């Protein structure tokens, strides 16, 4: 049998929350990059595609925010 003490649940919650914050930050960076690239693109088809990608990332960020709020 293992004699290690069990890790409390709040430690897992803290780690999960930190991981979610990192993921949210990465998504925000990608959104900023795509917003910059959308300015240089002239094709409306490509702009719409990029805008859809940005919208889907923003919904992911909202989901992450909801998960982060669970750990408060």
PDB file of N, CA and C in Angstrom:
ATOM      1  N   UNK A   1       0.828  -1.194   0.000  1.00  0.00           N
ATOM      2  CA  UNK A   1       0.000   0.000   0.000  1.00  0.00           C
ATOM      3  C   UNK A   1       0.867   1.249   0.000  1.00  0.00           C
ATOM      4  N   UNK A   2       0.354   2.261  -0.587  1.00  0.00           N
ATOM      5  CA  UNK A   2       1.068   3.530  -0.671  1.00  0.00           C
ATOM      6  C   UNK A   2       0.830   4.321   0.610  1.00  0.00           C
ATOM      7  N   UNK A   3       1.880   4.904   1.134  1.00  0.00           N
ATOM      8  CA  UNK A   3       1.750   5.649   2.389  1.00  0.00           C
ATOM      9  C   UNK A   3       1.644   7.159   2.153  1.00  0.00           C
ATOM     10  N   UNK A   4       1.500   7.568   0.912  1.00  0.00           N
ATOM     11  CA  UNK A   4       1.401   9.000   0.608  1.00  0.00           C
ATOM     12  C   UNK A   4       0.047   9.533   1.078  1.00  0.00           C
ATOM     13  N   UNK A   5       0.062  10.775   1.516  1.00  0.00           N
ATOM     14  CA  UNK A   5      -1.188  11.390   1.958  1.00  0.00           C
ATOM     15  C   UNK A   5      -2.003  11.808   0.740  1.00  0.00           C
ATOM     16  N   UNK A   6      -3.305  11.684   0.818  1.00  0.00           N
ATOM     17  CA  UNK A   6      -4.138  12.076  -0.330  1.00  0.00           C
ATOM     18  C   UNK A   6      -4.097  13.585  -0.553  1.00  0.00           C
ATOM     19  N   UNK A   7      -4.173  13.968  -1.809  1.00  0.00           N
ATOM     20  CA  UNK A   7      -4.149  15.388  -2.166  1.00  0.00           C
ATOM     21  C   UNK A   7      -5.571  15.930  -2.028  1.00  0.00           C
ATOM     22  N   UNK A   8      -5.727  17.037  -1.307  1.00  0.00           N
ATOM     23  CA  UNK A   8      -7.075  17.603  -1.142  1.00  0.00           C
ATOM     24  C   UNK A   8      -7.666  18.066  -2.476  1.00  0.00           C
ATOM     25  N   UNK A   9      -8.982  18.047  -2.558  1.00  0.00           N
ATOM     26  CA  UNK A   9      -9.675  18.430  -3.795  1.00  0.00           C
ATOM     27  C   UNK A   9      -9.398  19.868  -4.205  1.00  0.00           C
ATOM     28  N   UNK A  10      -9.215  20.762  -3.218  1.00  0.00           N
ATOM     29  CA  UNK A  10      -9.009  22.169  -3.574  1.00  0.00           C
ATOM     30  C   UNK A  10      -7.707  22.366  -4.338  1.00  0.00           C
ATOM     31  N   UNK A  11      -6.728  21.481  -4.116  1.00  0.00           N
ATOM     32  CA  UNK A  11      -5.464  21.582  -4.861  1.00  0.00           C
ATOM     33  C   UNK A  11      -5.724  21.295  -6.342  1.00  0.00           C
ATOM     34  N   UNK A  12      -6.520  20.271  -6.611  1.00  0.00           N
ATOM     35  CA  UNK A  12      -6.881  19.975  -7.996  1.00  0.00           C
ATOM     36  C   UNK A  12      -7.657  21.135  -8.614  1.00  0.00           C
ATOM     37  N   UNK A  13      -8.528  21.738  -7.832  1.00  0.00           N
ATOM     38  CA  UNK A  13      -9.316  22.869  -8.325  1.00  0.00           C
ATOM     39  C   UNK A  13      -8.411  24.045  -8.675  1.00  0.00           C
ATOM     40  N   UNK A  14      -7.418  24.304  -7.836  1.00  0.00           N
ATOM     41  CA  UNK A  14      -6.478  25.405  -8.097  1.00  0.00           C
ATOM     42  C   UNK A  14      -5.697  25.139  -9.383  1.00  0.00           C
ATOM     43  N   UNK A  15      -5.224  23.911  -9.544  1.00  0.00           N
ATOM     44  CA  UNK A  15      -4.466  23.561 -10.750  1.00  0.00           C
ATOM     45  C   UNK A  15      -5.342  23.662 -12.000  1.00  0.00           C
ATOM     46  N   UNK A  16      -6.575  23.185 -11.896  1.00  0.00           N
ATOM     47  CA  UNK A  16      -7.498  23.253 -13.031  1.00  0.00           C
ATOM     48  C   UNK A  16      -7.781  24.703 -13.401  1.00  0.00           C
ATOM     49  N   UNK A  17      -7.987  25.540 -12.396  1.00  0.00           N
ATOM     50  CA  UNK A  17      -8.283  26.953 -12.634  1.00  0.00           C
ATOM     51  C   UNK A  17      -7.110  27.636 -13.333  1.00  0.00           C
ATOM     52  N   UNK A  18      -5.892  27.329 -12.883  1.00  0.00           N
ATOM     53  CA  UNK A  18      -4.698  27.922 -13.491  1.00  0.00           C
ATOM     54  C   UNK A  18      -4.565  27.474 -14.948  1.00  0.00           C
ATOM     55  N   UNK A  19      -4.829  26.202 -15.189  1.00  0.00           N
ATOM     56  CA  UNK A  19      -4.753  25.668 -16.551  1.00  0.00           C
ATOM     57  C   UNK A  19      -5.786  26.346 -17.459  1.00  0.00           C
ATOM     58  N   UNK A  20      -6.982  26.569 -16.938  1.00  0.00           N
ATOM     59  CA  UNK A  20      -8.022  27.237 -17.720  1.00  0.00           C
ATOM     60  C   UNK A  20      -7.642  28.682 -18.024  1.00  0.00           C
ATOM     61  N   UNK A  21      -7.018  29.361 -17.059  1.00  0.00           N
ATOM     62  CA  UNK A  21      -6.570  30.737 -17.299  1.00  0.00           C
ATOM     63  C   UNK A  21      -5.525  30.776 -18.418  1.00  0.00           C
ATOM     64  N   UNK A  22      -4.604  29.801 -18.415  1.00  0.00           N
ATOM     65  CA  UNK A  22      -3.582  29.740 -19.470  1.00  0.00           C
ATOM     66  C   UNK A  22      -4.225  29.507 -20.838  1.00  0.00           C
ATOM     67  N   UNK A  23      -5.184  28.593 -20.879  1.00  0.00           N
ATOM     68  CA  UNK A  23      -5.870  28.308 -22.144  1.00  0.00           C
ATOM     69  C   UNK A  23      -6.620  29.541 -22.647  1.00  0.00           C
ATOM     70  N   UNK A  24      -7.260  30.252 -21.733  1.00  0.00           N
ATOM     71  CA  UNK A  24      -7.991  31.474 -22.089  1.00  0.00           C
ATOM     72  C   UNK A  24      -7.030  32.526 -22.643  1.00  0.00           C
ATOM     73  N   UNK A  25      -5.870  32.667 -22.009  1.00  0.00           N
ATOM     74  CA  UNK A  25      -4.876  33.640 -22.455  1.00  0.00           C
ATOM     75  C   UNK A  25      -4.385  33.306 -23.866  1.00  0.00           C
ATOM     76  N   UNK A  26      -4.139  32.017 -24.125  1.00  0.00           N
ATOM     77  CA  UNK A  26      -3.687  31.602 -25.453  1.00  0.00           C
ATOM     78  C   UNK A  26      -4.743  31.908 -26.513  1.00  0.00           C
ATOM     79  N   UNK A  27      -6.006  31.642 -26.182  1.00  0.00           N
ATOM     80  CA  UNK A  27      -7.083  31.939 -27.134  1.00  0.00           C
ATOM     81  C   UNK A  27      -7.177  33.432 -27.414  1.00  0.00           C
ATOM     82  N   UNK A  28      -6.995  34.247 -26.383  1.00  0.00           N
ATOM     83  CA  UNK A  28      -7.037  35.699 -26.580  1.00  0.00           C
ATOM     84  C   UNK A  28      -5.901  36.158 -27.491  1.00  0.00           C
ATOM     85  N   UNK A  29      -4.721  35.541 -27.339  1.00  0.00           N
ATOM     86  CA  UNK A  29      -3.596  35.888 -28.208  1.00  0.00           C
ATOM     87  C   UNK A  29      -3.906  35.536 -29.662  1.00  0.00           C
ATOM     88  N   UNK A  30      -4.500  34.371 -29.874  1.00  0.00           N
ATOM     89  CA  UNK A  30      -4.846  33.951 -31.233  1.00  0.00           C
ATOM     90  C   UNK A  30      -5.879  34.905 -31.831  1.00  0.00           C
ATOM     91  N   UNK A  31      -6.854  35.314 -31.019  1.00  0.00           N
ATOM     92  CA  UNK A  31      -7.874  36.256 -31.497  1.00  0.00           C
ATOM     93  C   UNK A  31      -7.222  37.566 -31.913  1.00  0.00           C
ATOM     94  N   UNK A  32      -6.289  38.067 -31.099  1.00  0.00           N
ATOM     95  CA  UNK A  32      -5.599  39.316 -31.451  1.00  0.00           C
ATOM     96  C   UNK A  32      -4.857  39.178 -32.773  1.00  0.00           C
ATOM     97  N   UNK A  33      -4.185  38.029 -32.961  1.00  0.00           N
ATOM     98  CA  UNK A  33      -3.457  37.795 -34.207  1.00  0.00           C
ATOM     99  C   UNK A  33      -4.410  37.764 -35.401  1.00  0.00           C
ATOM    100  N   UNK A  34      -5.522  37.086 -35.235  1.00  0.00           N
ATOM    101  CA  UNK A  34      -6.492  36.987 -36.332  1.00  0.00           C
ATOM    102  C   UNK A  34      -7.121  38.345 -36.632  1.00  0.00           C
ATOM    103  N   UNK A  35      -7.362  39.146 -35.604  1.00  0.00           N
ATOM    104  CA  UNK A  35      -7.913  40.488 -35.834  1.00  0.00           C
ATOM    105  C   UNK A  35      -6.928  41.356 -36.603  1.00  0.00           C
ATOM    106  N   UNK A  36      -5.636  41.193 -36.323  1.00  0.00           N
ATOM    107  CA  UNK A  36      -4.625  41.928 -37.087  1.00  0.00           C
ATOM    108  C   UNK A  36      -4.592  41.451 -38.533  1.00  0.00           C
ATOM    109  N   UNK A  37      -4.694  40.138 -38.726  1.00  0.00           N
ATOM    110  CA  UNK A  37      -4.618  39.602 -40.088  1.00  0.00           C
ATOM    111  C   UNK A  37      -5.864  39.955 -40.895  1.00  0.00           C
ATOM    112  N   UNK A  38      -6.994  40.096 -40.220  1.00  0.00           N
ATOM    113  CA  UNK A  38      -8.235  40.432 -40.934  1.00  0.00           C
ATOM    114  C   UNK A  38      -8.133  41.828 -41.553  1.00  0.00           C
ATOM    115  N   UNK A  39      -7.336  42.704 -40.956  1.00  0.00           N
ATOM    116  CA  UNK A  39      -7.166  44.060 -41.487  1.00  0.00           C
ATOM    117  C   UNK A  39      -6.386  44.058 -42.798  1.00  0.00           C
ATOM    118  N   UNK A  40      -5.492  43.090 -42.947  1.00  0.00           N
ATOM    119  CA  UNK A  40      -4.657  43.059 -44.148  1.00  0.00           C
ATOM    120  C   UNK A  40      -5.284  42.263 -45.290  1.00  0.00           C
ATOM    121  N   UNK A  41      -6.371  41.547 -45.009  1.00  0.00           N
ATOM    122  CA  UNK A  41      -7.015  40.726 -46.038  1.00  0.00           C
ATOM    123  C   UNK A  41      -8.084  41.548 -46.747  1.00  0.00           C
ATOM    124  N   UNK A  42      -8.099  41.449 -48.067  1.00  0.00           N
ATOM    125  CA  UNK A  42      -9.086  42.206 -48.844  1.00  0.00           C
ATOM    126  C   UNK A  42     -10.290  41.362 -49.246  1.00  0.00           C
ATOM    127  N   UNK A  43     -10.113  40.067 -49.338  1.00  0.00           N
ATOM    128  CA  UNK A  43     -11.195  39.192 -49.793  1.00  0.00           C
ATOM    129  C   UNK A  43     -12.293  39.076 -48.725  1.00  0.00           C
ATOM    130  N   UNK A  44     -13.527  39.384 -49.093  1.00  0.00           N
ATOM    131  CA  UNK A  44     -14.616  39.283 -48.108  1.00  0.00           C
ATOM    132  C   UNK A  44     -14.883  37.845 -47.661  1.00  0.00           C
ATOM    133  N   UNK A  45     -14.624  36.885 -48.535  1.00  0.00           N
ATOM    134  CA  UNK A  45     -14.828  35.476 -48.179  1.00  0.00           C
ATOM    135  C   UNK A  45     -13.853  35.070 -47.079  1.00  0.00           C
ATOM    136  N   UNK A  46     -12.589  35.447 -47.253  1.00  0.00           N
ATOM    137  CA  UNK A  46     -11.572  35.119 -46.251  1.00  0.00           C
ATOM    138  C   UNK A  46     -11.854  35.869 -44.951  1.00  0.00           C
ATOM    139  N   UNK A  47     -12.280  37.118 -45.057  1.00  0.00           N
ATOM    140  CA  UNK A  47     -12.620  37.899 -43.856  1.00  0.00           C
ATOM    141  C   UNK A  47     -13.745  37.236 -43.070  1.00  0.00           C
ATOM    142  N   UNK A  48     -14.772  36.774 -43.783  1.00  0.00           N
ATOM    143  CA  UNK A  48     -15.886  36.100 -43.111  1.00  0.00           C
ATOM    144  C   UNK A  48     -15.429  34.827 -42.410  1.00  0.00           C
ATOM    145  N   UNK A  49     -14.540  34.080 -43.072  1.00  0.00           N
ATOM    146  CA  UNK A  49     -14.031  32.845 -42.472  1.00  0.00           C
ATOM    147  C   UNK A  49     -13.256  33.155 -41.201  1.00  0.00           C
ATOM    148  N   UNK A  50     -12.385  34.166 -41.272  1.00  0.00           N
ATOM    149  CA  UNK A  50     -11.604  34.562 -40.099  1.00  0.00           C
ATOM    150  C   UNK A  50     -12.536  35.049 -38.994  1.00  0.00           C
ATOM    151  N   UNK A  51     -13.567  35.807 -39.358  1.00  0.00           N
ATOM    152  CA  UNK A  51     -14.518  36.314 -38.362  1.00  0.00           C
ATOM    153  C   UNK A  51     -15.259  35.164 -37.679  1.00  0.00           C
ATOM    154  N   UNK A  52     -15.604  34.126 -38.440  1.00  0.00           N
ATOM    155  CA  UNK A  52     -16.259  32.954 -37.852  1.00  0.00           C
ATOM    156  C   UNK A  52     -15.324  32.249 -36.875  1.00  0.00           C
ATOM    157  N   UNK A  53     -14.034  32.153 -37.239  1.00  0.00           N
ATOM    158  CA  UNK A  53     -13.055  31.535 -36.343  1.00  0.00           C
ATOM    159  C   UNK A  53     -12.942  32.337 -35.052  1.00  0.00           C
ATOM    160  N   UNK A  54     -12.911  33.653 -35.175  1.00  0.00           N
ATOM    161  CA  UNK A  54     -12.829  34.522 -33.997  1.00  0.00           C
ATOM    162  C   UNK A  54     -14.058  34.317 -33.113  1.00  0.00           C
ATOM    163  N   UNK A  55     -15.228  34.247 -33.726  1.00  0.00           N
ATOM    164  CA  UNK A  55     -16.468  34.056 -32.975  1.00  0.00           C
ATOM    165  C   UNK A  55     -16.459  32.725 -32.230  1.00  0.00           C
ATOM    166  N   UNK A  56     -15.977  31.673 -32.887  1.00  0.00           N
ATOM    167  CA  UNK A  56     -15.939  30.368 -32.219  1.00  0.00           C
ATOM    168  C   UNK A  56     -14.953  30.376 -31.054  1.00  0.00           C
ATOM    169  N   UNK A  57     -13.845  31.088 -31.202  1.00  0.00           N
ATOM    170  CA  UNK A  57     -12.882  31.188 -30.099  1.00  0.00           C
ATOM    171  C   UNK A  57     -13.456  31.993 -28.939  1.00  0.00           C
ATOM    172  N   UNK A  58     -14.233  33.016 -29.262  1.00  0.00           N
ATOM    173  CA  UNK A  58     -14.860  33.809 -28.202  1.00  0.00           C
ATOM    174  C   UNK A  58     -15.876  32.976 -27.424  1.00  0.00           C
ATOM    175  N   UNK A  59     -16.593  32.079 -28.112  1.00  0.00           N
ATOM    176  CA  UNK A  59     -17.520  31.201 -27.390  1.00  0.00           C
ATOM    177  C   UNK A  59     -16.758  30.227 -26.499  1.00  0.00           C
ATOM    178  N   UNK A  60     -15.588  29.765 -26.969  1.00  0.00           N
ATOM    179  CA  UNK A  60     -14.752  28.902 -26.130  1.00  0.00           C
ATOM    180  C   UNK A  60     -14.309  29.651 -24.882  1.00  0.00           C
ATOM    181  N   UNK A  61     -13.945  30.925 -25.047  1.00  0.00           N
ATOM    182  CA  UNK A  61     -13.527  31.739 -23.901  1.00  0.00           C
ATOM    183  C   UNK A  61     -14.679  31.879 -22.909  1.00  0.00           C
ATOM    184  N   UNK A  62     -15.898  32.077 -23.405  1.00  0.00           N
ATOM    185  CA  UNK A  62     -17.059  32.193 -22.511  1.00  0.00           C
ATOM    186  C   UNK A  62     -17.292  30.891 -21.743  1.00  0.00           C
ATOM    187  N   UNK A  63     -17.097  29.749 -22.421  1.00  0.00           N
ATOM    188  CA  UNK A  63     -17.237  28.457 -21.743  1.00  0.00           C
ATOM    189  C   UNK A  63     -16.172  28.305 -20.661  1.00  0.00           C
ATOM    190  N   UNK A  64     -14.946  28.720 -20.984  1.00  0.00           N
ATOM    191  CA  UNK A  64     -13.857  28.641 -20.010  1.00  0.00           C
ATOM    192  C   UNK A  64     -14.165  29.532 -18.817  1.00  0.00           C
ATOM    193  N   UNK A  65     -14.695  30.734 -19.075  1.00  0.00           N
ATOM    194  CA  UNK A  65     -15.081  31.629 -17.977  1.00  0.00           C
ATOM    195  C   UNK A  65     -16.102  30.957 -17.063  1.00  0.00           C
ATOM    196  N   UNK A  66     -17.044  30.250 -17.663  1.00  0.00           N
ATOM    197  CA  UNK A  66     -18.043  29.533 -16.869  1.00  0.00           C
ATOM    198  C   UNK A  66     -17.414  28.461 -16.007  1.00  0.00           C
ATOM    199  N   UNK A  67     -16.428  27.749 -16.561  1.00  0.00           N
ATOM    200  CA  UNK A  67     -15.741  26.718 -15.788  1.00  0.00           C
ATOM    201  C   UNK A  67     -14.909  27.335 -14.671  1.00  0.00           C
ATOM    202  N   UNK A  68     -14.262  28.463 -14.965  1.00  0.00           N
ATOM    203  CA  UNK A  68     -13.451  29.134 -13.946  1.00  0.00           C
ATOM    204  C   UNK A  68     -14.338  29.577 -12.790  1.00  0.00           C
ATOM    205  N   UNK A  69     -15.530  30.077 -13.108  1.00  0.00           N
ATOM    206  CA  UNK A  69     -16.445  30.533 -12.062  1.00  0.00           C
ATOM    207  C   UNK A  69     -16.910  29.389 -11.171  1.00  0.00           C
ATOM    208  N   UNK A  70     -16.878  28.157 -11.682  1.00  0.00           N
ATOM    209  CA  UNK A  70     -17.245  27.005 -10.853  1.00  0.00           C
ATOM    210  C   UNK A  70     -16.238  26.790  -9.725  1.00  0.00           C
ATOM    211  N   UNK A  71     -14.992  27.181  -9.956  1.00  0.00           N
ATOM    212  CA  UNK A  71     -13.937  26.943  -8.976  1.00  0.00           C
ATOM    213  C   UNK A  71     -13.802  28.060  -7.960  1.00  0.00           C
ATOM    214  N   UNK A  72     -14.667  29.063  -8.024  1.00  0.00           N
ATOM    215  CA  UNK A  72     -14.577  30.163  -7.059  1.00  0.00           C
ATOM    216  C   UNK A  72     -15.150  29.769  -5.732  1.00  0.00           C
TER     217      UNK A  72
END
